[in-house]
N, C-alpha and C. Protein backbone atom coordinates (compact mmCIF):
# COMPACT_ATOMS: atom_id res chain seq x y z
N ALA A 1 38.44 -20.14 0.00
CA ALA A 1 39.83 -20.05 0.43
C ALA A 1 40.56 -18.98 -0.39
N GLY A 2 40.20 -18.86 -1.68
CA GLY A 2 40.83 -17.85 -2.52
C GLY A 2 40.54 -16.44 -2.04
N LEU A 3 39.30 -16.20 -1.62
CA LEU A 3 38.96 -14.88 -1.09
C LEU A 3 39.77 -14.58 0.16
N GLU A 4 39.89 -15.57 1.05
CA GLU A 4 40.63 -15.35 2.29
C GLU A 4 42.12 -15.12 2.03
N ARG A 5 42.67 -15.82 1.04
CA ARG A 5 44.07 -15.56 0.68
C ARG A 5 44.21 -14.15 0.10
N GLY A 6 43.13 -13.63 -0.47
CA GLY A 6 43.12 -12.27 -1.02
C GLY A 6 42.84 -11.21 0.01
N GLY A 7 42.62 -11.60 1.28
CA GLY A 7 42.42 -10.63 2.36
C GLY A 7 40.97 -10.35 2.74
N TYR A 8 40.03 -11.16 2.23
CA TYR A 8 38.60 -10.95 2.52
C TYR A 8 37.93 -12.27 2.88
N ARG A 9 36.77 -12.17 3.52
CA ARG A 9 35.94 -13.36 3.79
C ARG A 9 34.51 -13.07 3.37
N LEU A 10 33.81 -14.13 3.00
CA LEU A 10 32.40 -14.01 2.64
C LEU A 10 31.57 -14.01 3.91
N ILE A 11 30.70 -13.02 4.05
CA ILE A 11 29.78 -12.97 5.19
C ILE A 11 28.36 -12.79 4.65
N TRP A 12 27.40 -13.00 5.52
CA TRP A 12 25.99 -12.84 5.16
C TRP A 12 25.41 -11.73 6.01
N THR A 13 24.69 -10.80 5.36
CA THR A 13 24.06 -9.70 6.07
C THR A 13 22.57 -9.67 5.73
N ASP A 14 21.82 -8.87 6.47
CA ASP A 14 20.39 -8.75 6.19
C ASP A 14 20.07 -7.55 5.31
N THR A 15 21.11 -6.88 4.81
CA THR A 15 20.89 -5.77 3.88
C THR A 15 21.69 -6.04 2.60
N PRO A 16 21.10 -5.75 1.45
CA PRO A 16 21.82 -6.01 0.20
C PRO A 16 22.99 -5.04 0.02
N ASN A 17 24.03 -5.53 -0.63
CA ASN A 17 25.13 -4.62 -0.96
C ASN A 17 24.67 -3.69 -2.07
N LYS A 18 25.52 -2.73 -2.42
CA LYS A 18 25.14 -1.70 -3.39
C LYS A 18 24.76 -2.30 -4.75
N VAL A 19 25.51 -3.28 -5.21
CA VAL A 19 25.23 -3.91 -6.50
C VAL A 19 23.87 -4.61 -6.48
N ALA A 20 23.61 -5.39 -5.43
CA ALA A 20 22.33 -6.11 -5.32
C ALA A 20 21.16 -5.12 -5.20
N ARG A 21 21.35 -4.07 -4.43
CA ARG A 21 20.29 -3.06 -4.27
C ARG A 21 19.97 -2.38 -5.60
N ASN A 22 21.01 -2.03 -6.35
CA ASN A 22 20.80 -1.39 -7.66
C ASN A 22 20.09 -2.34 -8.63
N ALA A 23 20.46 -3.62 -8.61
CA ALA A 23 19.81 -4.60 -9.49
C ALA A 23 18.34 -4.75 -9.13
N GLU A 24 18.02 -4.80 -7.84
CA GLU A 24 16.62 -4.90 -7.42
C GLU A 24 15.85 -3.64 -7.79
N ASP A 25 16.48 -2.49 -7.65
CA ASP A 25 15.82 -1.23 -8.02
C ASP A 25 15.48 -1.21 -9.51
N ARG A 26 16.41 -1.70 -10.34
CA ARG A 26 16.18 -1.73 -11.79
C ARG A 26 15.08 -2.72 -12.16
N SER A 27 15.09 -3.90 -11.52
CA SER A 27 14.10 -4.93 -11.88
C SER A 27 12.74 -4.67 -11.22
N ARG A 28 12.74 -3.92 -10.12
CA ARG A 28 11.54 -3.64 -9.32
C ARG A 28 10.93 -4.91 -8.73
N GLY A 29 11.64 -6.02 -8.79
CA GLY A 29 11.17 -7.28 -8.22
C GLY A 29 11.83 -7.52 -6.87
N ALA A 30 11.80 -8.78 -6.45
CA ALA A 30 12.43 -9.18 -5.19
C ALA A 30 13.42 -10.29 -5.47
N ASN A 31 14.70 -10.05 -5.15
CA ASN A 31 15.72 -11.07 -5.31
C ASN A 31 16.03 -11.66 -3.94
N LEU A 32 15.42 -12.80 -3.66
CA LEU A 32 15.60 -13.47 -2.37
C LEU A 32 16.26 -14.83 -2.58
N ILE A 33 17.12 -14.90 -3.58
CA ILE A 33 17.75 -16.15 -3.97
C ILE A 33 18.62 -16.73 -2.85
N TYR A 34 19.23 -15.87 -2.02
CA TYR A 34 20.11 -16.35 -0.95
C TYR A 34 19.37 -16.61 0.35
N SER A 35 18.08 -16.32 0.39
CA SER A 35 17.30 -16.60 1.59
C SER A 35 16.29 -17.71 1.29
N ILE A 36 15.15 -17.38 0.67
CA ILE A 36 14.16 -18.42 0.40
C ILE A 36 14.39 -19.12 -0.93
N GLY A 37 15.40 -18.67 -1.68
CA GLY A 37 15.77 -19.38 -2.90
C GLY A 37 14.94 -19.06 -4.12
N LEU A 38 14.43 -17.83 -4.22
CA LEU A 38 13.72 -17.43 -5.44
C LEU A 38 13.82 -15.94 -5.66
N SER A 39 13.54 -15.55 -6.89
CA SER A 39 13.39 -14.13 -7.21
C SER A 39 12.11 -13.96 -8.02
N THR A 40 11.55 -12.75 -7.96
CA THR A 40 10.30 -12.46 -8.66
C THR A 40 10.41 -11.17 -9.45
N ASP A 41 9.48 -11.01 -10.38
CA ASP A 41 9.34 -9.71 -11.04
C ASP A 41 8.37 -8.88 -10.20
N PRO A 42 8.06 -7.64 -10.60
CA PRO A 42 7.18 -6.79 -9.78
C PRO A 42 5.77 -7.33 -9.60
N ALA A 43 5.30 -8.17 -10.53
CA ALA A 43 3.94 -8.71 -10.44
C ALA A 43 3.86 -10.04 -9.69
N GLY A 44 5.01 -10.55 -9.22
CA GLY A 44 5.00 -11.80 -8.48
C GLY A 44 5.39 -13.03 -9.28
N LYS A 45 5.60 -12.87 -10.59
CA LYS A 45 6.04 -13.99 -11.42
C LYS A 45 7.39 -14.47 -10.91
N ILE A 46 7.51 -15.76 -10.64
CA ILE A 46 8.78 -16.32 -10.17
C ILE A 46 9.73 -16.39 -11.36
N THR A 47 10.85 -15.70 -11.26
CA THR A 47 11.79 -15.62 -12.38
C THR A 47 12.99 -16.53 -12.22
N LEU A 48 13.25 -16.99 -10.99
CA LEU A 48 14.40 -17.86 -10.74
C LEU A 48 14.15 -18.64 -9.46
N VAL A 49 14.51 -19.93 -9.48
CA VAL A 49 14.42 -20.77 -8.29
C VAL A 49 15.78 -21.42 -8.06
N GLN A 50 16.31 -21.26 -6.86
CA GLN A 50 17.62 -21.83 -6.52
C GLN A 50 17.50 -23.32 -6.26
N TRP A 51 18.32 -24.11 -6.96
CA TRP A 51 18.33 -25.56 -6.79
C TRP A 51 18.56 -25.90 -5.33
N GLU A 52 17.74 -26.77 -4.76
CA GLU A 52 17.81 -27.23 -3.37
C GLU A 52 17.52 -26.15 -2.33
N GLY A 53 17.06 -24.98 -2.74
CA GLY A 53 16.69 -23.94 -1.79
C GLY A 53 15.30 -24.21 -1.23
N PRO A 54 14.86 -23.43 -0.23
CA PRO A 54 13.54 -23.63 0.37
C PRO A 54 12.40 -23.61 -0.65
N ALA A 55 12.42 -22.70 -1.62
CA ALA A 55 11.36 -22.64 -2.63
C ALA A 55 11.36 -23.89 -3.50
N PHE A 56 12.52 -24.35 -3.88
CA PHE A 56 12.67 -25.56 -4.68
C PHE A 56 12.10 -26.76 -3.93
N LYS A 57 12.41 -26.85 -2.64
CA LYS A 57 12.00 -28.00 -1.83
C LYS A 57 10.49 -28.12 -1.67
N VAL A 58 9.76 -27.01 -1.81
CA VAL A 58 8.29 -27.09 -1.74
C VAL A 58 7.66 -27.14 -3.13
N GLY A 59 8.50 -27.25 -4.16
CA GLY A 59 7.98 -27.45 -5.50
C GLY A 59 7.71 -26.20 -6.32
N LEU A 60 8.17 -25.05 -5.89
CA LEU A 60 7.95 -23.84 -6.68
C LEU A 60 8.84 -23.85 -7.92
N THR A 61 8.31 -23.33 -9.02
CA THR A 61 9.04 -23.26 -10.28
C THR A 61 8.80 -21.91 -10.93
N THR A 62 9.49 -21.67 -12.03
CA THR A 62 9.30 -20.42 -12.76
C THR A 62 7.97 -20.37 -13.51
N ALA A 63 7.20 -21.43 -13.43
CA ALA A 63 5.86 -21.43 -14.03
C ALA A 63 4.84 -20.75 -13.11
N GLY A 64 5.23 -20.48 -11.86
CA GLY A 64 4.29 -19.95 -10.88
C GLY A 64 4.37 -18.44 -10.72
N THR A 65 3.30 -17.90 -10.16
CA THR A 65 3.21 -16.49 -9.81
C THR A 65 2.72 -16.39 -8.38
N ILE A 66 3.44 -15.65 -7.55
CA ILE A 66 3.03 -15.45 -6.16
C ILE A 66 1.97 -14.35 -6.15
N THR A 67 0.79 -14.70 -5.66
CA THR A 67 -0.31 -13.72 -5.63
C THR A 67 -0.59 -13.22 -4.21
N GLY A 68 -0.09 -13.95 -3.21
CA GLY A 68 -0.33 -13.54 -1.83
C GLY A 68 0.83 -13.91 -0.92
N VAL A 69 1.03 -13.10 0.12
CA VAL A 69 2.09 -13.31 1.11
C VAL A 69 1.47 -13.20 2.50
N ASN A 70 1.45 -14.30 3.23
CA ASN A 70 0.90 -14.32 4.59
C ASN A 70 -0.50 -13.69 4.66
N GLY A 71 -1.34 -14.05 3.68
CA GLY A 71 -2.74 -13.62 3.71
C GLY A 71 -2.99 -12.25 3.11
N GLU A 72 -1.97 -11.59 2.57
CA GLU A 72 -2.15 -10.28 1.96
C GLU A 72 -1.71 -10.35 0.50
N ALA A 73 -2.16 -9.40 -0.31
CA ALA A 73 -1.79 -9.37 -1.74
C ALA A 73 -0.28 -9.23 -1.89
N PHE A 74 0.25 -9.82 -2.95
CA PHE A 74 1.69 -9.79 -3.20
C PHE A 74 2.17 -8.39 -3.56
N SER A 75 3.35 -8.06 -3.04
CA SER A 75 4.18 -6.96 -3.53
C SER A 75 5.61 -7.36 -3.18
N PRO A 76 6.58 -6.90 -3.97
CA PRO A 76 7.97 -7.24 -3.64
C PRO A 76 8.36 -6.81 -2.22
N ASP A 77 7.94 -5.62 -1.81
CA ASP A 77 8.26 -5.16 -0.46
C ASP A 77 7.60 -6.02 0.60
N ARG A 78 6.34 -6.40 0.38
CA ARG A 78 5.63 -7.25 1.34
C ARG A 78 6.34 -8.60 1.47
N LEU A 79 6.83 -9.14 0.36
CA LEU A 79 7.55 -10.41 0.41
C LEU A 79 8.85 -10.26 1.19
N ARG A 80 9.60 -9.19 0.94
CA ARG A 80 10.86 -8.96 1.68
C ARG A 80 10.60 -8.80 3.17
N ILE A 81 9.55 -8.06 3.53
CA ILE A 81 9.22 -7.85 4.95
C ILE A 81 8.86 -9.19 5.60
N ALA A 82 8.09 -10.02 4.91
CA ALA A 82 7.68 -11.32 5.45
C ALA A 82 8.89 -12.24 5.61
N VAL A 83 9.81 -12.22 4.66
CA VAL A 83 11.02 -13.04 4.77
C VAL A 83 11.87 -12.56 5.94
N ALA A 84 12.02 -11.25 6.09
CA ALA A 84 12.78 -10.69 7.21
C ALA A 84 12.19 -11.13 8.55
N ALA A 85 10.87 -11.21 8.63
CA ALA A 85 10.19 -11.58 9.87
C ALA A 85 10.39 -13.04 10.26
N THR A 86 10.87 -13.88 9.33
CA THR A 86 11.06 -15.30 9.65
C THR A 86 12.27 -15.55 10.53
N LYS A 87 13.16 -14.58 10.66
CA LYS A 87 14.41 -14.79 11.39
C LYS A 87 14.15 -15.25 12.82
N GLY A 88 14.88 -16.28 13.22
CA GLY A 88 14.75 -16.82 14.57
C GLY A 88 13.44 -17.57 14.73
N ASN A 89 12.62 -17.11 15.64
CA ASN A 89 11.32 -17.77 15.91
C ASN A 89 10.17 -17.02 15.27
N GLY A 90 10.42 -16.31 14.19
CA GLY A 90 9.38 -15.55 13.50
C GLY A 90 8.34 -16.47 12.88
N PRO A 91 7.28 -15.89 12.37
CA PRO A 91 6.20 -16.69 11.77
C PRO A 91 6.65 -17.38 10.49
N ALA A 92 6.01 -18.49 10.19
CA ALA A 92 6.29 -19.20 8.95
C ALA A 92 5.88 -18.33 7.77
N LEU A 93 6.54 -18.54 6.65
CA LEU A 93 6.22 -17.80 5.44
C LEU A 93 5.21 -18.60 4.63
N GLU A 94 4.05 -17.99 4.38
CA GLU A 94 2.98 -18.65 3.64
C GLU A 94 2.72 -17.87 2.35
N LEU A 95 2.86 -18.55 1.22
CA LEU A 95 2.67 -17.92 -0.08
C LEU A 95 1.47 -18.51 -0.78
N LEU A 96 0.71 -17.67 -1.45
CA LEU A 96 -0.37 -18.12 -2.32
C LEU A 96 0.20 -18.07 -3.73
N VAL A 97 0.25 -19.23 -4.39
CA VAL A 97 0.93 -19.33 -5.68
C VAL A 97 -0.04 -19.85 -6.73
N LYS A 98 -0.07 -19.16 -7.88
CA LYS A 98 -0.90 -19.59 -9.00
C LYS A 98 0.00 -20.16 -10.09
N THR A 99 -0.29 -21.39 -10.50
CA THR A 99 0.43 -22.04 -11.59
C THR A 99 -0.62 -22.54 -12.57
N GLY A 100 -0.72 -21.87 -13.72
CA GLY A 100 -1.78 -22.20 -14.67
C GLY A 100 -3.12 -21.87 -14.04
N GLU A 101 -4.01 -22.87 -13.97
CA GLU A 101 -5.33 -22.68 -13.37
C GLU A 101 -5.37 -23.14 -11.91
N ILE A 102 -4.24 -23.56 -11.36
CA ILE A 102 -4.19 -24.09 -10.00
C ILE A 102 -3.64 -23.02 -9.05
N ILE A 103 -4.37 -22.81 -7.96
CA ILE A 103 -3.93 -21.88 -6.91
C ILE A 103 -3.75 -22.70 -5.65
N LYS A 104 -2.55 -22.57 -5.04
CA LYS A 104 -2.31 -23.33 -3.81
C LYS A 104 -1.56 -22.49 -2.81
N THR A 105 -1.73 -22.84 -1.54
CA THR A 105 -1.00 -22.21 -0.45
C THR A 105 0.23 -23.06 -0.17
N VAL A 106 1.38 -22.40 -0.07
CA VAL A 106 2.64 -23.08 0.16
C VAL A 106 3.29 -22.49 1.40
N LYS A 107 3.68 -23.35 2.36
CA LYS A 107 4.41 -22.91 3.55
C LYS A 107 5.87 -23.26 3.37
N LEU A 108 6.73 -22.26 3.53
CA LEU A 108 8.15 -22.49 3.42
C LEU A 108 8.75 -22.68 4.81
N ASP A 109 9.51 -23.75 4.96
CA ASP A 109 10.20 -24.03 6.22
C ASP A 109 11.52 -23.27 6.19
N TYR A 110 11.47 -22.00 6.59
CA TYR A 110 12.64 -21.15 6.52
C TYR A 110 12.64 -20.21 7.71
N LYS A 111 13.78 -20.11 8.40
CA LYS A 111 13.89 -19.26 9.59
C LYS A 111 15.11 -18.35 9.56
N GLY A 112 15.63 -18.06 8.36
CA GLY A 112 16.88 -17.32 8.27
C GLY A 112 16.78 -15.83 8.04
N GLY A 113 15.58 -15.30 7.84
CA GLY A 113 15.46 -13.88 7.54
C GLY A 113 16.08 -13.54 6.19
N LEU A 114 16.33 -12.27 5.97
CA LEU A 114 16.97 -11.84 4.72
C LEU A 114 18.44 -12.19 4.76
N ARG A 115 18.98 -12.67 3.63
CA ARG A 115 20.41 -13.02 3.53
C ARG A 115 20.96 -12.50 2.21
N TYR A 116 22.02 -11.70 2.34
CA TYR A 116 22.71 -11.18 1.17
C TYR A 116 24.20 -11.38 1.38
N PRO A 117 24.93 -11.81 0.33
CA PRO A 117 26.37 -12.00 0.47
C PRO A 117 27.11 -10.67 0.46
N SER A 118 28.20 -10.63 1.19
CA SER A 118 29.04 -9.44 1.22
C SER A 118 30.47 -9.88 1.52
N LEU A 119 31.44 -9.05 1.15
CA LEU A 119 32.83 -9.32 1.46
C LEU A 119 33.25 -8.46 2.63
N GLU A 120 33.98 -9.07 3.57
CA GLU A 120 34.48 -8.36 4.74
C GLU A 120 36.00 -8.46 4.75
N ARG A 121 36.65 -7.34 4.95
CA ARG A 121 38.11 -7.29 5.00
C ARG A 121 38.60 -8.02 6.24
N ILE A 122 39.62 -8.87 6.08
CA ILE A 122 40.23 -9.56 7.21
C ILE A 122 41.36 -8.67 7.74
N PRO A 123 41.26 -8.26 9.01
CA PRO A 123 42.29 -7.37 9.55
C PRO A 123 43.67 -8.05 9.58
N ASN A 124 44.71 -7.26 9.45
CA ASN A 124 46.10 -7.71 9.54
C ASN A 124 46.48 -8.76 8.51
N LYS A 125 45.80 -8.74 7.38
CA LYS A 125 46.13 -9.66 6.30
C LYS A 125 46.27 -8.83 5.03
N PRO A 126 47.27 -9.13 4.19
CA PRO A 126 47.41 -8.35 2.95
C PRO A 126 46.16 -8.44 2.09
N ALA A 127 45.77 -7.31 1.51
CA ALA A 127 44.56 -7.24 0.68
C ALA A 127 44.93 -7.39 -0.79
N TYR A 128 45.34 -8.59 -1.18
CA TYR A 128 45.72 -8.84 -2.56
C TYR A 128 44.54 -8.65 -3.51
N LEU A 129 43.33 -8.91 -3.04
CA LEU A 129 42.16 -8.73 -3.87
C LEU A 129 42.02 -7.27 -4.32
N ASP A 130 42.36 -6.35 -3.43
CA ASP A 130 42.33 -4.92 -3.80
C ASP A 130 43.26 -4.65 -4.97
N ASP A 131 44.46 -5.23 -4.92
CA ASP A 131 45.43 -5.03 -6.00
C ASP A 131 44.92 -5.63 -7.31
N ILE A 132 44.29 -6.78 -7.24
CA ILE A 132 43.77 -7.45 -8.44
C ILE A 132 42.66 -6.62 -9.08
N LEU A 133 41.79 -6.04 -8.27
CA LEU A 133 40.62 -5.32 -8.79
C LEU A 133 40.87 -3.83 -9.01
N LYS A 134 42.07 -3.35 -8.73
CA LYS A 134 42.38 -1.93 -8.87
C LYS A 134 42.25 -1.51 -10.34
N ALA A 135 41.64 -0.35 -10.56
CA ALA A 135 41.51 0.18 -11.93
C ALA A 135 42.89 0.49 -12.48
N ARG A 136 43.05 0.24 -13.77
CA ARG A 136 44.36 0.52 -14.40
C ARG A 136 44.29 1.78 -15.22
């Protein structure tokens, strides 16, 4: 409600905003916290799991490393492409995850594709948020 009073609304897009894109470029991993509920480093190590997100619900933790995505070797780009393909009636996302000496296949029940937060200006409403964030 505060954002809307400031003249903006939160929307979800399938492309990261500039800040998110720069952060992913620096980390070289995959930040899919708003879609499947996890982020990884470049080697597939799970670095963050969103509470109650799809990854959390299937038992993934930061102790695991994703070694495969839909039957192919892990890469951050391959993971992003596979998540994007889940949108609508796309194929299920299947991850091969190694935790310690245990390797298991995990299917995520997720059909939302890529999701990134963004702010959208509300037409015909004062943009107080612009005034608040203006450089001094």
